PDB file of C-alpha atoms in Angstrom:
ATOM      1  CA  MET A   1      -4.204 -21.319 -35.667  1.00 58.00           C
ATOM      2  CA  HIS A   2      -0.441 -21.255 -36.196  1.00 57.00           C
ATOM      3  CA  ASN A   3       1.600 -24.477 -36.294  1.00 59.00           C
ATOM      4  CA  ASN A   4       3.048 -23.663 -32.855  1.00 74.00           C
ATOM      5  CA  GLY A   5      -0.443 -24.131 -31.497  1.00 80.00           C
ATOM      6  CA  LEU A   6      -1.109 -20.472 -30.770  1.00 93.00           C
ATOM      7  CA  TYR A   7      -3.795 -18.275 -32.270  1.00 95.00           C
ATOM      8  CA  PRO A   8      -2.557 -15.205 -34.178  1.00 93.00           C
ATOM      9  CA  ALA A   9      -1.420 -12.250 -32.097  1.00 91.00           C
ATOM     10  CA  HIS A  10      -4.167  -9.777 -31.302  1.00 91.00           C
ATOM     11  CA  LYS A  11      -4.198  -6.524 -29.388  1.00 95.00           C
ATOM     12  CA  PRO A  12      -6.212  -5.766 -26.259  1.00 97.00           C
ATOM     13  CA  PHE A  13      -9.470  -3.875 -26.682  1.00 98.00           C
ATOM     14  CA  ASP A  14      -9.261  -2.603 -23.098  1.00 97.00           C
ATOM     15  CA  GLU A  15      -6.572  -2.118 -20.462  1.00 97.00           C
ATOM     16  CA  GLY A  16      -6.261  -0.298 -17.191  1.00 98.00           C
ATOM     17  CA  PHE A  17      -5.331  -0.372 -13.528  1.00 98.00           C
ATOM     18  CA  LEU A  18      -7.411  -1.530 -10.588  1.00 98.00           C
ATOM     19  CA  ASP A  19      -6.731  -0.269  -7.064  1.00 98.00           C
ATOM     20  CA  VAL A  20      -7.072  -3.292  -4.780  1.00 98.00           C
ATOM     21  CA  GLY A  21      -6.019  -1.616  -1.529  1.00 96.00           C
ATOM     22  CA  ASP A  22      -2.906  -1.950   0.624  1.00 95.00           C
ATOM     23  CA  GLY A  23      -1.173   0.420  -1.820  1.00 97.00           C
ATOM     24  CA  HIS A  24      -1.390  -2.107  -4.687  1.00 98.00           C
ATOM     25  CA  ARG A  25      -2.616  -1.322  -8.220  1.00 98.00           C
ATOM     26  CA  LEU A  26      -3.083  -4.165 -10.695  1.00 98.00           C
ATOM     27  CA  TYR A  27      -2.508  -3.822 -14.414  1.00 98.00           C
ATOM     28  CA  TYR A  28      -5.103  -5.726 -16.465  1.00 98.00           C
ATOM     29  CA  GLN A  29      -6.100  -6.096 -20.104  1.00 98.00           C
ATOM     30  CA  GLN A  30      -8.920  -7.637 -22.113  1.00 98.00           C
ATOM     31  CA  SER A  31      -8.679  -8.995 -25.636  1.00 98.00           C
ATOM     32  CA  GLY A  32     -10.615 -11.096 -28.110  1.00 98.00           C
ATOM     33  CA  ASN A  33     -14.411 -10.909 -28.385  1.00 97.00           C
ATOM     34  CA  ARG A  34     -16.181  -8.554 -25.960  1.00 97.00           C
ATOM     35  CA  ASP A  35     -19.186 -10.894 -26.021  1.00 97.00           C
ATOM     36  CA  GLY A  36     -17.169 -14.115 -25.944  1.00 97.00           C
ATOM     37  CA  LEU A  37     -16.819 -16.641 -23.161  1.00 98.00           C
ATOM     38  CA  PRO A  38     -14.866 -14.918 -20.354  1.00 98.00           C
ATOM     39  CA  VAL A  39     -11.565 -16.518 -19.337  1.00 98.00           C
ATOM     40  CA  VAL A  40      -9.011 -15.218 -16.839  1.00 98.00           C
ATOM     41  CA  TYR A  41      -5.454 -16.474 -17.324  1.00 98.00           C
ATOM     42  CA  LEU A  42      -3.272 -16.595 -14.215  1.00 98.00           C
ATOM     43  CA  HIS A  43       0.457 -16.335 -14.857  1.00 98.00           C
ATOM     44  CA  GLY A  44       3.150 -18.274 -13.072  1.00 97.00           C
ATOM     45  CA  GLY A  45       5.910 -17.445 -10.670  1.00 95.00           C
ATOM     46  CA  PRO A  46       4.697 -15.989  -8.362  1.00 97.00           C
ATOM     47  CA  GLY A  47       6.157 -12.861  -9.876  1.00 96.00           C
ATOM     48  CA  ALA A  48       6.558 -13.764 -13.546  1.00 96.00           C
ATOM     49  CA  GLY A  49       3.957 -11.300 -14.809  1.00 96.00           C
ATOM     50  CA  GLY A  50       1.649 -11.751 -17.764  1.00 95.00           C
ATOM     51  CA  SER A  51       2.777 -12.182 -21.369  1.00 94.00           C
ATOM     52  CA  PRO A  52       1.016 -11.226 -24.630  1.00 94.00           C
ATOM     53  CA  ALA A  53       1.556 -14.802 -25.850  1.00 94.00           C
ATOM     54  CA  GLN A  54      -0.727 -16.129 -23.102  1.00 96.00           C
ATOM     55  CA  ARG A  55      -3.816 -14.637 -24.711  1.00 96.00           C
ATOM     56  CA  ARG A  56      -2.981 -16.587 -27.878  1.00 96.00           C
ATOM     57  CA  TYR A  57      -4.033 -19.904 -26.308  1.00 98.00           C
ATOM     58  CA  PHE A  58      -7.620 -18.709 -26.763  1.00 98.00           C
ATOM     59  CA  ASP A  59      -9.643 -18.246 -29.958  1.00 97.00           C
ATOM     60  CA  PRO A  60     -10.121 -14.457 -30.150  1.00 97.00           C
ATOM     61  CA  GLU A  61     -13.414 -14.939 -32.004  1.00 97.00           C
ATOM     62  CA  ARG A  62     -14.928 -16.976 -29.167  1.00 97.00           C
ATOM     63  CA  TYR A  63     -13.202 -15.829 -25.972  1.00 98.00           C
ATOM     64  CA  ARG A  64     -13.084 -12.643 -23.944  1.00 98.00           C
ATOM     65  CA  VAL A  65      -9.564 -13.018 -22.558  1.00 98.00           C
ATOM     66  CA  VAL A  66      -8.581 -11.319 -19.300  1.00 98.00           C
ATOM     67  CA  LEU A  67      -4.905 -11.116 -18.308  1.00 98.00           C
ATOM     68  CA  PHE A  68      -3.460  -9.256 -15.346  1.00 98.00           C
ATOM     69  CA  ASP A  69      -0.158  -8.843 -13.552  1.00 98.00           C
ATOM     70  CA  GLN A  70      -0.380 -10.124  -9.988  1.00 98.00           C
ATOM     71  CA  ARG A  71       0.787  -8.000  -7.068  1.00 98.00           C
ATOM     72  CA  GLY A  72       4.426  -6.982  -7.275  1.00 97.00           C
ATOM     73  CA  CYS A  73       5.174  -7.848 -10.905  1.00 97.00           C
ATOM     74  CA  GLY A  74       4.791  -6.765 -14.507  1.00 97.00           C
ATOM     75  CA  ARG A  75       3.126  -3.376 -14.753  1.00 97.00           C
ATOM     76  CA  SER A  76       1.390  -3.654 -11.389  1.00 98.00           C
ATOM     77  CA  THR A  77       2.668  -1.413  -8.600  1.00 98.00           C
ATOM     78  CA  PRO A  78       4.525  -1.266  -6.273  1.00 98.00           C
ATOM     79  CA  PHE A  79       7.024  -3.388  -8.177  1.00 97.00           C
ATOM     80  CA  ALA A  80       8.660  -6.423  -6.517  1.00 97.00           C
ATOM     81  CA  SER A  81       6.860  -5.650  -3.256  1.00 98.00           C
ATOM     82  CA  THR A  82       6.224  -8.483  -0.786  1.00 98.00           C
ATOM     83  CA  ALA A  83       4.043  -6.290   1.462  1.00 98.00           C
ATOM     84  CA  HIS A  84       0.417  -7.478   1.631  1.00 98.00           C
ATOM     85  CA  ASN A  85       1.332 -10.115  -0.916  1.00 98.00           C
ATOM     86  CA  THR A  86      -0.202 -13.479   0.013  1.00 98.00           C
ATOM     87  CA  THR A  87      -2.220 -16.164  -1.742  1.00 98.00           C
ATOM     88  CA  GLN A  88      -5.309 -14.852   0.029  1.00 98.00           C
ATOM     89  CA  ASN A  89      -4.602 -11.320  -1.246  1.00 98.00           C
ATOM     90  CA  LEU A  90      -4.266 -12.631  -4.795  1.00 98.00           C
ATOM     91  CA  VAL A  91      -7.499 -14.624  -4.571  1.00 98.00           C
ATOM     92  CA  ALA A  92      -9.289 -11.479  -3.383  1.00 98.00           C
ATOM     93  CA  ASP A  93      -7.714  -9.557  -6.283  1.00 98.00           C
ATOM     94  CA  ILE A  94      -9.098 -12.004  -8.848  1.00 98.00           C
ATOM     95  CA  GLU A  95     -12.568 -11.613  -7.386  1.00 98.00           C
ATOM     96  CA  ALA A  96     -12.223  -7.816  -7.295  1.00 98.00           C
ATOM     97  CA  LEU A  97     -11.189  -7.835 -10.951  1.00 98.00           C
ATOM     98  CA  ARG A  98     -14.140 -10.059 -11.884  1.00 98.00           C
ATOM     99  CA  MET A  99     -16.536  -7.618 -10.261  1.00 98.00           C
ATOM    100  CA  HIS A 100     -14.759  -4.606 -11.777  1.00 98.00           C
ATOM    101  CA  LEU A 101     -15.142  -6.095 -15.259  1.00 98.00           C
ATOM    102  CA  ASP A 102     -18.773  -7.080 -14.587  1.00 98.00           C
ATOM    103  CA  VAL A 103     -18.155 -10.745 -15.338  1.00 98.00           C
ATOM    104  CA  ASP A 104     -20.695 -13.131 -13.818  1.00 97.00           C
ATOM    105  CA  GLN A 105     -18.730 -16.367 -14.297  1.00 97.00           C
ATOM    106  CA  TRP A 106     -15.536 -17.215 -16.109  1.00 98.00           C
ATOM    107  CA  LEU A 107     -13.248 -20.030 -17.129  1.00 98.00           C
ATOM    108  CA  VAL A 108     -10.140 -20.011 -14.938  1.00 98.00           C
ATOM    109  CA  ALA A 109      -6.852 -20.903 -16.626  1.00 98.00           C
ATOM    110  CA  GLY A 110      -3.256 -20.828 -15.469  1.00 98.00           C
ATOM    111  CA  GLY A 111       0.174 -22.384 -15.555  1.00 97.00           C
ATOM    112  CA  SER A 112       2.561 -23.500 -12.800  1.00 98.00           C
ATOM    113  CA  TRP A 113       1.971 -21.122  -9.850  1.00 98.00           C
ATOM    114  CA  GLY A 114      -1.077 -20.047 -11.871  1.00 98.00           C
ATOM    115  CA  VAL A 115      -2.514 -23.533 -11.213  1.00 98.00           C
ATOM    116  CA  THR A 116      -2.060 -23.063  -7.466  1.00 98.00           C
ATOM    117  CA  LEU A 117      -3.810 -19.712  -7.671  1.00 98.00           C
ATOM    118  CA  ALA A 118      -6.567 -20.996  -9.976  1.00 98.00           C
ATOM    119  CA  LEU A 119      -7.415 -23.756  -7.507  1.00 98.00           C
ATOM    120  CA  ALA A 120      -7.136 -21.453  -4.485  1.00 98.00           C
ATOM    121  CA  TYR A 121      -9.575 -19.093  -6.208  1.00 98.00           C
ATOM    122  CA  GLY A 122     -11.791 -21.963  -7.305  1.00 98.00           C
ATOM    123  CA  VAL A 123     -12.221 -23.573  -3.893  1.00 98.00           C
ATOM    124  CA  ASN A 124     -13.174 -20.167  -2.451  1.00 98.00           C
ATOM    125  CA  HIS A 125     -15.349 -18.927  -5.328  1.00 98.00           C
ATOM    126  CA  ALA A 126     -16.594 -22.065  -7.068  1.00 98.00           C
ATOM    127  CA  ASP A 127     -19.883 -20.398  -7.988  1.00 98.00           C
ATOM    128  CA  ARG A 128     -17.960 -17.931 -10.172  1.00 98.00           C
ATOM    129  CA  CYS A 129     -16.011 -20.601 -12.073  1.00 98.00           C
ATOM    130  CA  LEU A 130     -17.150 -22.277 -15.297  1.00 98.00           C
ATOM    131  CA  GLY A 131     -14.240 -24.702 -15.428  1.00 98.00           C
ATOM    132  CA  PHE A 132     -10.444 -24.908 -15.437  1.00 98.00           C
ATOM    133  CA  LEU A 133      -7.592 -25.157 -17.947  1.00 98.00           C
ATOM    134  CA  LEU A 134      -4.403 -25.966 -16.045  1.00 98.00           C
ATOM    135  CA  ARG A 135      -0.789 -26.423 -17.189  1.00 98.00           C
ATOM    136  CA  GLY A 136       2.376 -27.559 -15.374  1.00 98.00           C
ATOM    137  CA  VAL A 137       0.664 -28.378 -12.091  1.00 98.00           C
ATOM    138  CA  PHE A 138       2.056 -26.892  -8.874  1.00 98.00           C
ATOM    139  CA  LEU A 139       0.024 -27.289  -5.677  1.00 98.00           C
ATOM    140  CA  GLY A 140       2.156 -25.168  -3.360  1.00 98.00           C
ATOM    141  CA  THR A 141       3.303 -28.001  -1.087  1.00 98.00           C
ATOM    142  CA  ASP A 142       6.553 -28.165   0.867  1.00 97.00           C
ATOM    143  CA  ALA A 143       7.587 -31.290  -1.069  1.00 97.00           C
ATOM    144  CA  GLU A 144       7.350 -29.361  -4.362  1.00 98.00           C
ATOM    145  CA  ILE A 145       9.335 -26.448  -2.943  1.00 97.00           C
ATOM    146  CA  GLU A 146      12.014 -28.844  -1.700  1.00 96.00           C
ATOM    147  CA  TRP A 147      12.173 -30.397  -5.180  1.00 97.00           C
ATOM    148  CA  PHE A 148      12.647 -26.973  -6.775  1.00 97.00           C
ATOM    149  CA  MET A 149      15.408 -25.925  -4.400  1.00 96.00           C
ATOM    150  CA  ASN A 150      17.275 -29.236  -4.186  1.00 94.00           C
ATOM    151  CA  GLY A 151      15.705 -32.099  -6.132  1.00 95.00           C
ATOM    152  CA  MET A 152      16.078 -30.582  -9.600  1.00 95.00           C
ATOM    153  CA  GLY A 153      19.825 -30.908  -9.136  1.00 93.00           C
ATOM    154  CA  LYS A 154      19.455 -34.663  -9.626  1.00 95.00           C
ATOM    155  CA  VAL A 155      18.542 -33.973 -13.252  1.00 95.00           C
ATOM    156  CA  PHE A 156      20.327 -30.633 -13.770  1.00 94.00           C
ATOM    157  CA  PRO A 157      23.426 -30.886 -11.543  1.00 95.00           C
ATOM    158  CA  GLU A 158      25.363 -28.312 -13.540  1.00 95.00           C
ATOM    159  CA  ALA A 159      22.519 -25.767 -13.313  1.00 94.00           C
ATOM    160  CA  GLN A 160      22.203 -26.343  -9.585  1.00 95.00           C
ATOM    161  CA  ALA A 161      25.975 -26.128  -9.100  1.00 96.00           C
ATOM    162  CA  ASP A 162      25.897 -22.647 -10.634  1.00 95.00           C
ATOM    163  CA  PHE A 163      22.855 -21.768  -8.499  1.00 96.00           C
ATOM    164  CA  ARG A 164      24.660 -22.828  -5.318  1.00 96.00           C
ATOM    165  CA  ALA A 165      27.926 -21.212  -6.367  1.00 96.00           C
ATOM    166  CA  HIS A 166      26.327 -17.761  -6.125  1.00 95.00           C
ATOM    167  CA  VAL A 167      25.986 -18.240  -2.355  1.00 95.00           C
ATOM    168  CA  GLY A 168      29.301 -19.972  -1.782  1.00 94.00           C
ATOM    169  CA  GLY A 169      28.189 -23.513  -2.560  1.00 93.00           C
ATOM    170  CA  LEU A 170      25.573 -23.750   0.194  1.00 92.00           C
ATOM    171  CA  SER A 171      22.892 -26.429   0.053  1.00 89.00           C
ATOM    172  CA  GLY A 172      19.736 -27.471   1.879  1.00 89.00           C
ATOM    173  CA  ASP A 173      18.107 -24.966   4.246  1.00 92.00           C
ATOM    174  CA  ALA A 174      21.165 -22.701   4.160  1.00 95.00           C
ATOM    175  CA  LEU A 175      20.858 -22.359   0.376  1.00 96.00           C
ATOM    176  CA  PHE A 176      17.294 -21.063   0.643  1.00 97.00           C
ATOM    177  CA  SER A 177      17.781 -18.838   3.697  1.00 97.00           C
ATOM    178  CA  THR A 178      20.815 -17.128   2.152  1.00 97.00           C
ATOM    179  CA  TYR A 179      19.018 -16.520  -1.146  1.00 98.00           C
ATOM    180  CA  LEU A 180      16.022 -15.154   0.745  1.00 97.00           C
ATOM    181  CA  GLU A 181      18.267 -12.755   2.667  1.00 97.00           C
ATOM    182  CA  HIS A 182      19.908 -11.530  -0.553  1.00 98.00           C
ATOM    183  CA  LEU A 183      16.670 -11.217  -2.497  1.00 98.00           C
ATOM    184  CA  LEU A 184      14.894  -9.206   0.212  1.00 97.00           C
ATOM    185  CA  ASP A 185      17.854  -6.871   0.696  1.00 96.00           C
ATOM    186  CA  PRO A 186      16.995  -3.392  -0.668  1.00 96.00           C
ATOM    187  CA  ASP A 187      20.538  -2.995  -2.044  1.00 97.00           C
ATOM    188  CA  PRO A 188      20.553  -3.763  -5.814  1.00 96.00           C
ATOM    189  CA  THR A 189      24.176  -4.897  -5.625  1.00 96.00           C
ATOM    190  CA  ARG A 190      22.962  -7.771  -3.445  1.00 97.00           C
ATOM    191  CA  HIS A 191      19.471  -8.536  -4.708  1.00 97.00           C
ATOM    192  CA  LEU A 192      20.032  -8.272  -8.464  1.00 97.00           C
ATOM    193  CA  PRO A 193      22.873 -10.811  -8.805  1.00 96.00           C
ATOM    194  CA  ALA A 194      20.911 -13.222  -6.614  1.00 97.00           C
ATOM    195  CA  ALA A 195      17.768 -12.692  -8.694  1.00 97.00           C
ATOM    196  CA  ARG A 196      19.673 -13.325 -11.942  1.00 96.00           C
ATOM    197  CA  ALA A 197      21.140 -16.551 -10.534  1.00 96.00           C
ATOM    198  CA  TRP A 198      17.727 -17.754  -9.316  1.00 97.00           C
ATOM    199  CA  ALA A 199      15.933 -16.934 -12.584  1.00 95.00           C
ATOM    200  CA  ARG A 200      18.742 -18.502 -14.655  1.00 95.00           C
ATOM    201  CA  TYR A 201      18.482 -21.712 -12.632  1.00 96.00           C
ATOM    202  CA  GLU A 202      14.734 -21.939 -13.186  1.00 95.00           C
ATOM    203  CA  THR A 203      14.973 -21.110 -16.897  1.00 93.00           C
ATOM    204  CA  ARG A 204      17.667 -23.710 -17.534  1.00 93.00           C
ATOM    205  CA  CYS A 205      15.461 -26.425 -16.035  1.00 94.00           C
ATOM    206  CA  ALA A 206      12.175 -25.374 -17.648  1.00 94.00           C
ATOM    207  CA  THR A 207      12.342 -26.834 -21.162  1.00 92.00           C
ATOM    208  CA  LEU A 208      12.879 -30.290 -22.607  1.00 92.00           C
ATOM    209  CA  TYR A 209      15.550 -28.985 -24.959  1.00 88.00           C
ATOM    210  CA  PRO A 210      18.042 -26.336 -23.801  1.00 80.00           C
ATOM    211  CA  SER A 211      16.883 -22.799 -24.535  1.00 71.00           C
ATOM    212  CA  GLU A 212      18.895 -19.613 -24.588  1.00 62.00           C
ATOM    213  CA  SER A 213      18.353 -17.730 -21.355  1.00 58.00           C
ATOM    214  CA  SER A 214      17.830 -13.965 -21.297  1.00 51.00           C
ATOM    215  CA  PHE A 215      19.930 -14.003 -18.115  1.00 57.00           C
ATOM    216  CA  GLU A 216      23.126 -14.969 -19.941  1.00 63.00           C
ATOM    217  CA  GLY A 217      25.585 -12.291 -21.018  1.00 61.00           C
ATOM    218  CA  THR A 218      25.057  -8.581 -20.385  1.00 64.00           C
ATOM    219  CA  PRO A 219      21.884  -8.099 -18.299  1.00 70.00           C
ATOM    220  CA  SER A 220      19.125  -5.921 -19.732  1.00 86.00           C
ATOM    221  CA  LYS A 221      16.780  -3.768 -17.649  1.00 89.00           C
ATOM    222  CA  ALA A 222      13.803  -5.870 -18.737  1.00 90.00           C
ATOM    223  CA  ALA A 223      15.525  -9.151 -17.876  1.00 92.00           C
ATOM    224  CA  ASP A 224      16.641  -7.762 -14.518  1.00 94.00           C
ATOM    225  CA  ALA A 225      13.138  -6.557 -13.670  1.00 95.00           C
ATOM    226  CA  TYR A 226      11.668  -9.944 -14.552  1.00 95.00           C
ATOM    227  CA  ALA A 227      14.341 -11.781 -12.566  1.00 96.00           C
ATOM    228  CA  LEU A 228      13.840  -9.605  -9.489  1.00 97.00           C
ATOM    229  CA  SER A 229      10.053  -9.922  -9.259  1.00 98.00           C
ATOM    230  CA  LEU A 230      10.205 -13.643 -10.064  1.00 98.00           C
ATOM    231  CA  ALA A 231      12.969 -14.561  -7.624  1.00 98.00           C
ATOM    232  CA  ARG A 232      11.930 -12.269  -4.763  1.00 98.00           C
ATOM    233  CA  LEU A 233       8.266 -13.252  -4.851  1.00 98.00           C
ATOM    234  CA  GLU A 234       8.956 -16.960  -5.322  1.00 98.00           C
ATOM    235  CA  ALA A 235      11.298 -16.912  -2.332  1.00 98.00           C
ATOM    236  CA  HIS A 236       8.750 -14.923  -0.302  1.00 98.00           C
ATOM    237  CA  TYR A 237       5.986 -17.411  -1.077  1.00 98.00           C
ATOM    238  CA  PHE A 238       8.248 -20.406  -0.490  1.00 98.00           C
ATOM    239  CA  GLN A 239       9.221 -18.966   2.898  1.00 97.00           C
ATOM    240  CA  HIS A 240       5.541 -18.921   3.881  1.00 98.00           C
ATOM    241  CA  HIS A 241       4.607 -22.357   2.447  1.00 98.00           C
ATOM    242  CA  CYS A 242       2.665 -20.519  -0.279  1.00 98.00           C
ATOM    243  CA  PHE A 243       0.313 -19.296   2.486  1.00 98.00           C
ATOM    244  CA  LEU A 244      -1.469 -22.663   2.371  1.00 98.00           C
ATOM    245  CA  GLN A 245      -2.052 -25.430   4.881  1.00 98.00           C
ATOM    246  CA  PRO A 246      -0.402 -28.789   4.052  1.00 96.00           C
ATOM    247  CA  ASP A 247      -2.111 -30.242   0.948  1.00 97.00           C
ATOM    248  CA  GLU A 248      -4.891 -27.676   1.361  1.00 98.00           C
ATOM    249  CA  LEU A 249      -5.895 -27.516  -2.295  1.00 98.00           C
ATOM    250  CA  LEU A 250      -6.473 -31.245  -2.705  1.00 98.00           C
ATOM    251  CA  ALA A 251      -8.217 -31.365   0.662  1.00 98.00           C
ATOM    252  CA  ARG A 252     -10.714 -28.736  -0.513  1.00 98.00           C
ATOM    253  CA  LEU A 253     -11.062 -29.958  -4.101  1.00 98.00           C
ATOM    254  CA  SER A 254     -14.634 -31.174  -3.585  1.00 98.00           C
ATOM    255  CA  ALA A 255     -15.754 -27.552  -4.048  1.00 98.00           C
ATOM    256  CA  VAL A 256     -14.912 -27.682  -7.778  1.00 98.00           C
ATOM    257  CA  LYS A 257     -15.074 -31.390  -8.669  1.00 97.00           C
ATOM    258  CA  HIS A 258     -18.364 -30.890 -10.488  1.00 97.00           C
ATOM    259  CA  LEU A 259     -16.743 -28.470 -12.943  1.00 98.00           C
ATOM    260  CA  PRO A 260     -14.902 -29.442 -16.143  1.00 98.00           C
ATOM    261  CA  ALA A 261     -11.117 -29.409 -15.971  1.00 98.00           C
ATOM    262  CA  ILE A 262      -8.415 -30.036 -18.553  1.00 98.00           C
ATOM    263  CA  ILE A 263      -4.894 -30.595 -17.242  1.00 98.00           C
ATOM    264  CA  VAL A 264      -1.937 -30.242 -19.634  1.00 98.00           C
ATOM    265  CA  GLN A 265       1.390 -31.589 -18.422  1.00 98.00           C
ATOM    266  CA  GLY A 266       4.767 -32.092 -20.043  1.00 97.00           C
ATOM    267  CA  ARG A 267       5.977 -35.637 -19.450  1.00 97.00           C
ATOM    268  CA  TYR A 268       9.497 -34.337 -18.726  1.00 97.00           C
ATOM    269  CA  ASP A 269       8.527 -31.307 -16.649  1.00 97.00           C
ATOM    270  CA  MET A 270      11.395 -30.975 -14.168  1.00 96.00           C
ATOM    271  CA  VAL A 271      10.219 -27.776 -12.450  1.00 97.00           C
ATOM    272  CA  CYS A 272       6.816 -29.239 -11.537  1.00 97.00           C
ATOM    273  CA  PRO A 273       7.172 -33.001 -12.068  1.00 97.00           C
ATOM    274  CA  PHE A 274       4.393 -35.102 -13.568  1.00 97.00           C
ATOM    275  CA  HIS A 275       3.602 -36.821 -10.254  1.00 97.00           C
ATOM    276  CA  THR A 276       1.743 -33.743  -8.977  1.00 98.00           C
ATOM    277  CA  ALA A 277      -0.440 -33.417 -12.072  1.00 98.00           C
ATOM    278  CA  TYR A 278      -1.264 -37.111 -11.767  1.00 98.00           C
ATOM    279  CA  ARG A 279      -2.239 -36.633  -8.115  1.00 98.00           C
ATOM    280  CA  LEU A 280      -4.585 -33.803  -9.092  1.00 98.00           C
ATOM    281  CA  HIS A 281      -6.113 -35.833 -11.913  1.00 98.00           C
ATOM    282  CA  GLN A 282      -6.665 -38.849  -9.637  1.00 98.00           C
ATOM    283  CA  ALA A 283      -8.358 -36.626  -7.064  1.00 98.00           C
ATOM    284  CA  TRP A 284     -10.601 -35.025  -9.750  1.00 98.00           C
ATOM    285  CA  PRO A 285     -12.443 -37.912 -11.437  1.00 93.00           C
ATOM    286  CA  GLY A 286     -14.040 -35.772 -14.140  1.00 93.00           C
ATOM    287  CA  SER A 287     -10.806 -34.092 -15.177  1.00 98.00           C
ATOM    288  CA  SER A 288      -8.983 -34.768 -18.439  1.00 98.00           C
ATOM    289  CA  LEU A 289      -5.201 -35.236 -18.317  1.00 98.00           C
ATOM    290  CA  ASN A 290      -3.295 -34.488 -21.515  1.00 98.00           C
ATOM    291  CA  VAL A 291       0.310 -35.667 -21.191  1.00 98.00           C
ATOM    292  CA  VAL A 292       2.595 -34.005 -23.747  1.00 97.00           C
ATOM    293  CA  ALA A 293       5.294 -36.551 -24.543  1.00 97.00           C
ATOM    294  CA  ASP A 294       7.903 -34.139 -25.907  1.00 95.00           C
ATOM    295  CA  ALA A 295       7.775 -31.254 -23.446  1.00 96.00           C
ATOM    296  CA  GLY A 296       9.069 -29.963 -20.140  1.00 95.00           C
ATOM    297  CA  HIS A 297       7.585 -27.152 -18.070  1.00 96.00           C
ATOM    298  CA  SER A 298       7.405 -24.089 -20.286  1.00 94.00           C
ATOM    299  CA  GLY A 299       4.002 -23.016 -21.535  1.00 94.00           C
ATOM    300  CA  MET A 300       5.597 -21.900 -24.794  1.00 93.00           C
ATOM    301  CA  GLU A 301       6.995 -25.284 -25.829  1.00 94.00           C
ATOM    302  CA  PRO A 302       5.155 -26.212 -29.061  1.00 94.00           C
ATOM    303  CA  GLY A 303       3.475 -29.357 -27.727  1.00 95.00           C
ATOM    304  CA  ILE A 304       2.275 -27.584 -24.587  1.00 96.00           C
ATOM    305  CA  ALA A 305       0.989 -24.572 -26.552  1.00 96.00           C
ATOM    306  CA  ARG A 306      -0.936 -26.805 -28.961  1.00 96.00           C
ATOM    307  CA  ALA A 307      -2.445 -28.831 -26.113  1.00 97.00           C
ATOM    308  CA  LEU A 308      -3.551 -25.682 -24.272  1.00 98.00           C
ATOM    309  CA  ALA A 309      -5.146 -24.181 -27.384  1.00 97.00           C
ATOM    310  CA  HIS A 310      -6.936 -27.462 -28.127  1.00 97.00           C
ATOM    311  CA  GLY A 311      -8.052 -27.625 -24.502  1.00 97.00           C
ATOM    312  CA  ALA A 312      -9.392 -24.089 -24.681  1.00 98.00           C
ATOM    313  CA  ASP A 313     -11.267 -24.975 -27.892  1.00 97.00           C
ATOM    314  CA  ALA A 314     -12.804 -28.050 -26.232  1.00 97.00           C
ATOM    315  CA  LEU A 315     -13.896 -26.074 -23.182  1.00 98.00           C
ATOM    316  CA  VAL A 316     -15.503 -23.271 -25.156  1.00 97.00           C
ATOM    317  CA  ASP A 317     -17.386 -25.908 -27.209  1.00 96.00           C
ATOM    318  CA  GLU A 318     -18.643 -27.465 -23.972  1.00 95.00           C
ATOM    319  CA  LEU A 319     -19.397 -24.283 -22.081  1.00 94.00           C
ATOM    320  CA  GLU A 320     -20.969 -22.097 -24.739  1.00 85.00           C
ATOM    321  CA  GLY A 321     -23.950 -24.406 -24.867  1.00 68.00           C
ATOM    322  CA  SER A 322     -24.512 -24.068 -21.132  1.00 62.00           C
ATOM    323  CA  ARG A 323     -24.361 -20.273 -20.965  1.00 58.00           C
ATOM    324  CA  PRO A 324     -27.607 -18.453 -20.116  1.00 53.00           C
TER     325      PRO A 324
END
């Protein structure tokens, strides 16, 4: 394992596309050990897409690692599409992918929005889950969305001032509704600048120490594509309360409480503050909460990466013995 906590880079042994209906095709890949413990990693956003680094949380000798790009992002098609794109669609996609790959049960891992999705999948398909590895907890509640849009400005006022400046200094409900209008507009001259501003705001608030944003300076095609799927899909999901009932995931948590869970949370996470991870831990008596003292929200901060890799090691030690 490298000193940043990640296992060495390794290439997929399998990749492809899965048609999940409604015109959507999901890109997926598998890496590590074909006969290892299956784990599916759910990326954040919604709309961020998967990253090769995410498979490096898992020991490639012991894990069969499944990554995929959720509807509307990464290499999945159609790109940046909000049509037939709901939490329920994504949960069904995970189950379709499990069946397509002939996996009986798997560990479910994810970060940020990936936690929301992991729990939404878990409470609906608990019999297919071996356990959970969760980072930067987001439960899809209105209070968390309000914090993202407005509350983060209490800690990052300069970042939020720039965010608001893109839409003429608006705040509150008008800030969100105007961004939503811009982001859903098919005209790139409207949606791309708004997407860059949204993604820049999130990136500037995501790490304990300032990090250079790919949205500064001359935009690249890759950065623009990432910004568009991230911003458009986040706004779409926020508009619809993440397609969840109020506090639905905690209300239904009894479905998975018997399963092992490791929660990794940066103490100074400003995108998804610590309070939410603590709520989840308190509601899940058997869960383990690893608070990383020198980290914010990003899954690639060294302390977070190390904690996730150690968590994955602990879970494979626990679960390998219970496999049939």
